[in-house]
Tab-separated table of C-alpha atoms in Angstrom:
chain	number	residue	atom	x	y	z
A	153	MET	CA	98.428	118.929	98.722
A	154	GLN	CA	100.988	116.494	97.301
A	155	GLN	CA	102.448	114.116	99.856
A	156	ILE	CA	105.599	112.367	98.677
A	157	HIS	CA	107.546	110.279	101.154
A	158	PRO	CA	111.224	111.326	101.166
A	159	THR	CA	112.372	107.781	100.332
A	160	ALA	CA	110.249	107.547	97.157
A	161	LEU	CA	112.171	107.636	93.869
A	162	ILE	CA	110.249	109.677	91.291
A	163	ASP	CA	111.783	110.519	87.931
A	164	PRO	CA	111.729	114.295	87.311
A	165	LYS	CA	109.943	113.687	83.987
A	166	ALA	CA	106.998	111.899	85.620
A	167	GLU	CA	103.764	113.926	85.753
A	168	LEU	CA	101.945	113.713	89.085
A	169	HIS	CA	98.958	115.848	90.038
A	170	SER	CA	99.579	118.045	93.050
A	171	SER	CA	97.202	115.930	95.181
A	172	VAL	CA	98.879	112.552	94.520
A	173	GLN	CA	100.233	110.699	97.563
A	174	VAL	CA	103.275	108.407	97.244
A	175	GLY	CA	104.395	106.066	100.014
A	176	PRO	CA	107.859	105.011	101.190
A	177	TYR	CA	110.290	103.456	98.718
A	178	ALA	CA	107.907	103.641	95.766
A	179	VAL	CA	109.549	103.962	92.344
A	180	ILE	CA	107.899	105.951	89.538
A	181	GLY	CA	109.418	106.126	86.054
A	182	PRO	CA	109.786	108.984	83.565
A	183	HIS	CA	106.832	108.185	81.292
A	184	VAL	CA	104.235	107.906	84.063
A	185	ARG	CA	101.267	110.245	84.496
A	186	ILE	CA	99.077	110.066	87.623
A	187	GLY	CA	95.812	111.963	88.145
A	188	ALA	CA	94.265	113.822	91.050
A	189	GLY	CA	93.634	112.109	94.367
A	190	THR	CA	95.435	108.854	93.528
A	191	THR	CA	97.457	107.198	96.279
A	192	ILE	CA	100.495	104.996	95.655
A	193	GLY	CA	101.458	102.593	98.435
A	194	ALA	CA	104.877	101.738	99.813
A	195	HIS	CA	107.280	99.834	97.559
A	196	CYS	CA	105.080	100.115	94.454
A	197	VAL	CA	106.867	100.215	91.116
A	198	ILE	CA	105.108	102.174	88.359
A	199	GLU	CA	106.991	102.270	85.079
A	200	GLY	CA	106.578	102.205	81.314
A	201	HIS	CA	104.332	104.522	79.316
A	202	THR	CA	101.628	104.408	81.970
A	203	SER	CA	98.674	106.736	82.467
A	204	ILE	CA	96.683	106.470	85.722
A	205	GLY	CA	93.538	108.535	86.255
A	206	ALA	CA	92.008	110.146	89.321
A	207	GLU	CA	91.082	108.722	92.736
A	208	ASN	CA	92.773	105.354	92.327
A	209	ARG	CA	94.148	103.550	95.357
A	210	ILE	CA	97.168	101.371	94.602
A	211	PHE	CA	98.356	99.330	97.558
A	212	GLN	CA	101.894	98.402	98.564
A	213	PHE	CA	104.115	96.165	96.416
A	214	ALA	CA	102.044	96.441	93.232
A	215	SER	CA	103.917	96.338	89.901
A	216	ILE	CA	102.224	98.568	87.345
A	217	GLY	CA	103.378	99.154	83.751
A	218	ALA	CA	106.203	96.616	83.567
A	219	PRO	CA	107.113	95.226	80.119
A	220	PRO	CA	104.880	92.414	78.836
A	221	GLN	CA	105.833	88.830	79.616
A	222	ASP	CA	106.044	88.015	75.925
A	223	LYS	CA	109.228	86.816	74.220
A	224	LYS	CA	108.298	88.772	71.096
A	225	TYR	CA	108.480	92.047	72.973
A	226	ALA	CA	111.485	94.040	71.753
A	227	GLY	CA	111.283	97.177	73.852
A	228	GLU	CA	108.644	99.032	71.848
A	229	PRO	CA	107.020	101.989	73.682
A	230	THR	CA	103.695	100.278	74.317
A	231	ARG	CA	101.266	101.616	76.898
A	232	LEU	CA	99.109	100.976	79.942
A	233	GLU	CA	96.010	103.100	80.562
A	234	ILE	CA	94.153	102.928	83.887
A	235	GLY	CA	90.956	104.911	84.468
A	236	HIS	CA	89.458	106.419	87.609
A	237	GLY	CA	88.425	105.147	91.017
A	238	ASN	CA	90.066	101.738	90.867
A	239	THR	CA	91.306	99.802	93.891
A	240	ILE	CA	94.435	97.757	93.134
A	241	ARG	CA	95.576	95.604	96.018
A	242	GLU	CA	98.917	94.138	97.126
A	243	PHE	CA	101.214	92.359	94.634
A	244	VAL	CA	98.977	93.002	91.624
A	245	THR	CA	100.874	92.995	88.312
A	246	ILE	CA	99.610	94.842	85.231
A	247	ASN	CA	101.771	94.881	82.082
A	248	THR	CA	101.865	97.190	79.073
A	249	GLY	CA	100.695	96.072	75.622
A	250	THR	CA	102.489	94.662	72.596
A	251	VAL	CA	102.724	95.764	68.980
A	252	GLN	CA	101.188	92.440	67.959
A	253	ASP	CA	97.887	93.887	69.247
A	254	ALA	CA	96.786	97.509	69.733
A	255	GLY	CA	99.896	98.242	71.791
A	256	VAL	CA	97.959	99.109	74.926
A	257	THR	CA	96.560	97.418	78.021
A	258	ARG	CA	93.433	99.163	79.349
A	259	VAL	CA	91.670	99.128	82.710
A	260	GLY	CA	88.424	101.107	83.029
A	261	ASP	CA	86.853	102.740	86.077
A	262	ASP	CA	85.712	101.622	89.537
A	263	ASN	CA	87.296	98.176	89.370
A	264	TRP	CA	88.148	96.154	92.482
A	265	ILE	CA	91.324	94.167	91.827
A	266	MET	CA	92.372	91.989	94.748
A	267	ALA	CA	95.805	90.802	95.846
A	268	TYR	CA	98.054	88.775	93.522
A	269	VAL	CA	95.927	89.354	90.412
A	270	HIS	CA	97.831	89.350	87.109
A	271	ILE	CA	96.579	91.341	84.104
A	272	ALA	CA	98.749	90.511	81.107
A	273	HIS	CA	99.625	92.500	77.997
A	274	ASP	CA	96.883	93.816	75.708
A	275	CYS	CA	94.041	92.984	78.084
A	276	GLU	CA	91.025	95.281	78.039
A	277	LEU	CA	88.913	95.601	81.179
A	278	GLY	CA	85.672	97.533	81.350
A	279	SER	CA	84.331	99.109	84.534
A	280	HIS	CA	82.842	97.908	87.854
A	281	ILE	CA	84.715	94.590	87.605
A	282	VAL	CA	85.707	92.478	90.607
A	283	MET	CA	88.753	90.227	90.273
A	284	ALA	CA	89.241	88.074	93.366
A	285	ASN	CA	92.594	87.007	94.777
A	286	ALA	CA	95.153	85.425	92.422
A	287	ALA	CA	92.931	85.516	89.347
A	288	THR	CA	95.057	85.545	86.187
A	289	LEU	CA	94.365	86.943	82.731
A	290	GLY	CA	96.459	85.736	79.810
A	291	GLY	CA	97.313	88.229	77.077
A	292	HIS	CA	94.612	89.855	74.936
A	293	VAL	CA	91.730	88.957	77.310
A	294	HIS	CA	88.683	91.263	77.233
A	295	LEU	CA	86.350	91.631	80.237
A	296	GLY	CA	83.047	93.475	79.926
A	297	ASP	CA	81.503	95.744	82.546
A	298	TRP	CA	80.346	94.251	85.867
A	299	VAL	CA	82.212	90.967	85.394
A	300	PHE	CA	83.114	88.986	88.516
A	301	VAL	CA	86.219	86.771	88.249
A	302	GLY	CA	86.485	84.231	91.073
A	303	GLY	CA	89.648	83.621	93.065
A	304	LEU	CA	92.377	81.550	91.377
A	305	THR	CA	90.521	81.664	88.060
A	306	GLY	CA	92.751	81.340	85.008
A	307	ILE	CA	91.563	82.886	81.722
A	308	HIS	CA	93.271	81.813	78.487
A	309	GLN	CA	94.745	84.257	75.984
A	310	PHE	CA	92.266	85.967	73.639
A	311	VAL	CA	89.192	84.891	75.654
A	312	ARG	CA	86.333	87.376	75.949
A	313	VAL	CA	83.993	87.563	78.934
A	314	GLY	CA	80.682	89.348	78.445
A	315	ALA	CA	79.157	91.971	80.710
A	316	HIS	CA	77.623	90.738	83.988
A	317	ALA	CA	79.191	87.273	83.606
A	318	MET	CA	80.785	85.489	86.555
A	319	THR	CA	83.316	82.719	87.149
A	320	GLY	CA	83.516	80.573	90.261
A	321	PHE	CA	86.539	79.723	92.384
A	322	GLN	CA	89.399	78.035	90.489
A	323	THR	CA	87.678	78.169	87.118
A	324	ARG	CA	89.691	77.380	83.968
A	325	LEU	CA	88.219	79.447	81.165
A	326	ALA	CA	89.490	78.697	77.653
A	327	GLN	CA	86.458	79.777	75.606
A	328	ASP	CA	84.384	82.943	75.477
A	329	LEU	CA	81.838	83.359	78.280
A	330	PRO	CA	78.628	85.103	77.121
A	331	PRO	CA	77.073	88.014	78.997
A	332	PHE	CA	75.094	87.231	82.166
A	333	VAL	CA	76.337	83.613	82.357
A	334	THR	CA	77.926	82.054	85.443
A	335	ALA	CA	80.585	79.408	84.798
A	336	ALA	CA	82.688	77.193	87.059
A	337	GLY	CA	84.932	74.168	86.875
A	338	ASN	CA	88.046	72.869	85.138
A	339	PRO	CA	87.263	73.128	82.274
A	340	ALA	CA	84.542	75.721	82.749
A	341	GLU	CA	80.906	74.729	82.404
A	342	ALA	CA	77.899	77.040	82.317
A	343	GLN	CA	75.971	77.025	85.603
A	344	GLY	CA	73.135	79.488	84.998
A	345	ILE	CA	72.922	83.276	85.074
A	346	ASN	CA	74.255	85.856	87.487
A	347	ALA	CA	70.743	86.672	88.727
A	348	GLU	CA	71.789	88.101	92.096
A	349	GLY	CA	74.240	90.462	90.426
A	350	LEU	CA	71.532	91.676	88.056
A	351	ARG	CA	69.115	92.283	90.920
A	352	ARG	CA	71.734	94.335	92.738
A	353	ARG	CA	72.109	96.480	89.598
A	354	GLY	CA	68.411	97.242	89.462
A	355	TYR	CA	67.228	94.739	86.851
A	356	THR	CA	63.472	94.171	87.120
A	357	PRO	CA	62.070	90.622	87.460
A	358	GLU	CA	60.686	90.910	83.929
A	359	ARG	CA	64.060	91.852	82.514
A	360	ILE	CA	65.781	89.025	84.406
A	361	ALA	CA	63.166	86.633	83.022
A	362	ILE	CA	64.270	87.502	79.471
A	363	VAL	CA	67.910	86.896	80.422
A	364	LYS	CA	66.873	83.500	81.812
A	365	GLN	CA	65.084	82.709	78.553
A	366	MET	CA	68.231	83.512	76.578
A	367	ASN	CA	70.187	81.217	78.856
A	368	ARG	CA	67.712	78.374	78.374
A	369	LEU	CA	67.895	78.762	74.603
A	370	LEU	CA	71.698	78.663	74.666
A	371	TYR	CA	72.124	75.837	77.172
A	372	ARG	CA	68.959	73.874	77.912
A	373	LYS	CA	67.092	73.293	74.645
A	374	GLY	CA	69.677	71.287	72.719
A	375	LEU	CA	69.750	73.880	69.928
A	376	THR	CA	72.625	74.665	67.627
A	377	LEU	CA	74.183	78.050	68.258
A	378	ASP	CA	72.628	79.476	65.086
A	379	ALA	CA	69.175	78.182	66.031
A	380	ALA	CA	69.528	79.541	69.560
A	381	ARG	CA	70.477	82.950	68.204
A	382	GLN	CA	67.406	83.018	65.961
A	383	GLN	CA	65.132	82.263	68.885
A	384	ILE	CA	66.913	84.783	71.099
A	385	ASP	CA	66.287	87.430	68.448
A	386	ALA	CA	62.586	86.509	68.479
A	387	LEU	CA	62.425	87.655	72.122
A	388	ARG	CA	62.757	91.296	71.093
A	389	GLY	CA	59.798	93.417	72.086
A	390	GLU	CA	58.477	91.156	74.858
A	391	VAL	CA	60.069	93.377	77.529
A	392	LEU	CA	61.260	96.642	76.022
A	393	GLU	CA	63.939	97.304	78.627
A	394	ALA	CA	65.455	93.866	77.867
A	395	ASP	CA	65.967	94.599	74.171
A	396	ALA	CA	69.362	96.100	75.041
A	397	ASP	CA	70.299	92.828	76.774
A	398	ILE	CA	69.306	90.847	73.683
A	399	ALA	CA	71.391	93.152	71.500
A	400	LEU	CA	74.346	92.770	73.882
A	401	MET	CA	74.103	88.976	73.697
A	402	GLN	CA	73.800	88.908	69.912
A	403	GLN	CA	76.745	91.235	69.427
A	404	PHE	CA	78.873	89.114	71.751
A	405	LEU	CA	77.989	85.868	69.966
A	406	THR	CA	78.766	87.445	66.599
A	407	LEU	CA	82.310	88.205	67.762
A	408	ALA	CA	82.924	84.854	69.522
A	409	THR	CA	85.811	83.395	67.496
A	410	ARG	CA	86.993	80.857	70.096
A	411	GLY	CA	83.598	79.270	70.610
A	412	ILE	CA	81.600	79.790	73.771
A	413	VAL	CA	81.375	77.874	77.031
A	414	ARG	CA	78.447	75.465	76.460
C-alpha cells in the first residue's frame, strides 16, 4: 500500500507504483517513474527524466536526476535510469546525461552507494558495486560489475574501471583500471589483484591463479602492453572456467583509450 507523507510534494504527472513510500518534505518531479517497493527518504529531491526500478532504498537528502554540472548543458531532456535493489545513502547526487554522450546516466542493480557520493552525467555503473563515502565520478565514467571504489576516491572523466577492480582510500584515478586489479595512491598505482573479493564470489583457487598470472604479465614482467596481451591470450585453456576472465581482460584492454594504470 502506497505511503506518502502529507508534506511530500509529488507532481501529478509522476508515476509511482502503489507500494512506493515517500517521506516528509520529499519533492518528486513530473517526469519521474518509481517502481514497486522503493522507499524515498525525507527531503529527497527526485527530478528530471528519471526512471527508478523496484526495491530501491533512497535515504534522506539525496538529490537524484538534477541537471548535469556541465556548462554545455542547454536544458535538453536527457535521462537518468536506476535499476533495482540499490541502496543510495544520505546526500548522494546523481545527475542526468548530456547530448554530448548517449544522453543518459545509468546505474544497474544491487549497488551500495554510501553518503556524499557524486555520480556525474553520462556515467554508467554496472551491478553489485560498492562506492564508499564521498567517492566522486567525473562525467562519462564507466564502472564494471563488482567494482569497489574506496572512500574519497576521485575518478577522472572518461575513465573506465573493469569488473572486480578496487581502489583504495583517497585514490586519484586518471587512467583506466583493468579488471581484477587493486589500485591506490595519488596518482594511482597498481597494487595487486582483488583476491579476497574473488574468493567471496566463488572463484576457485585455480581460477584466481590465472588472474594472478595475468596481473604478473601486465605489471611484473617488464613487458610492453602488446607483449603482455599476447602472453595473456596464451593462457587460454589452462583453466577452462578462467577463459571468460581472459576474454574480459582482453576486451577491456582493447577499449582502453586513456592508457591503463601501470
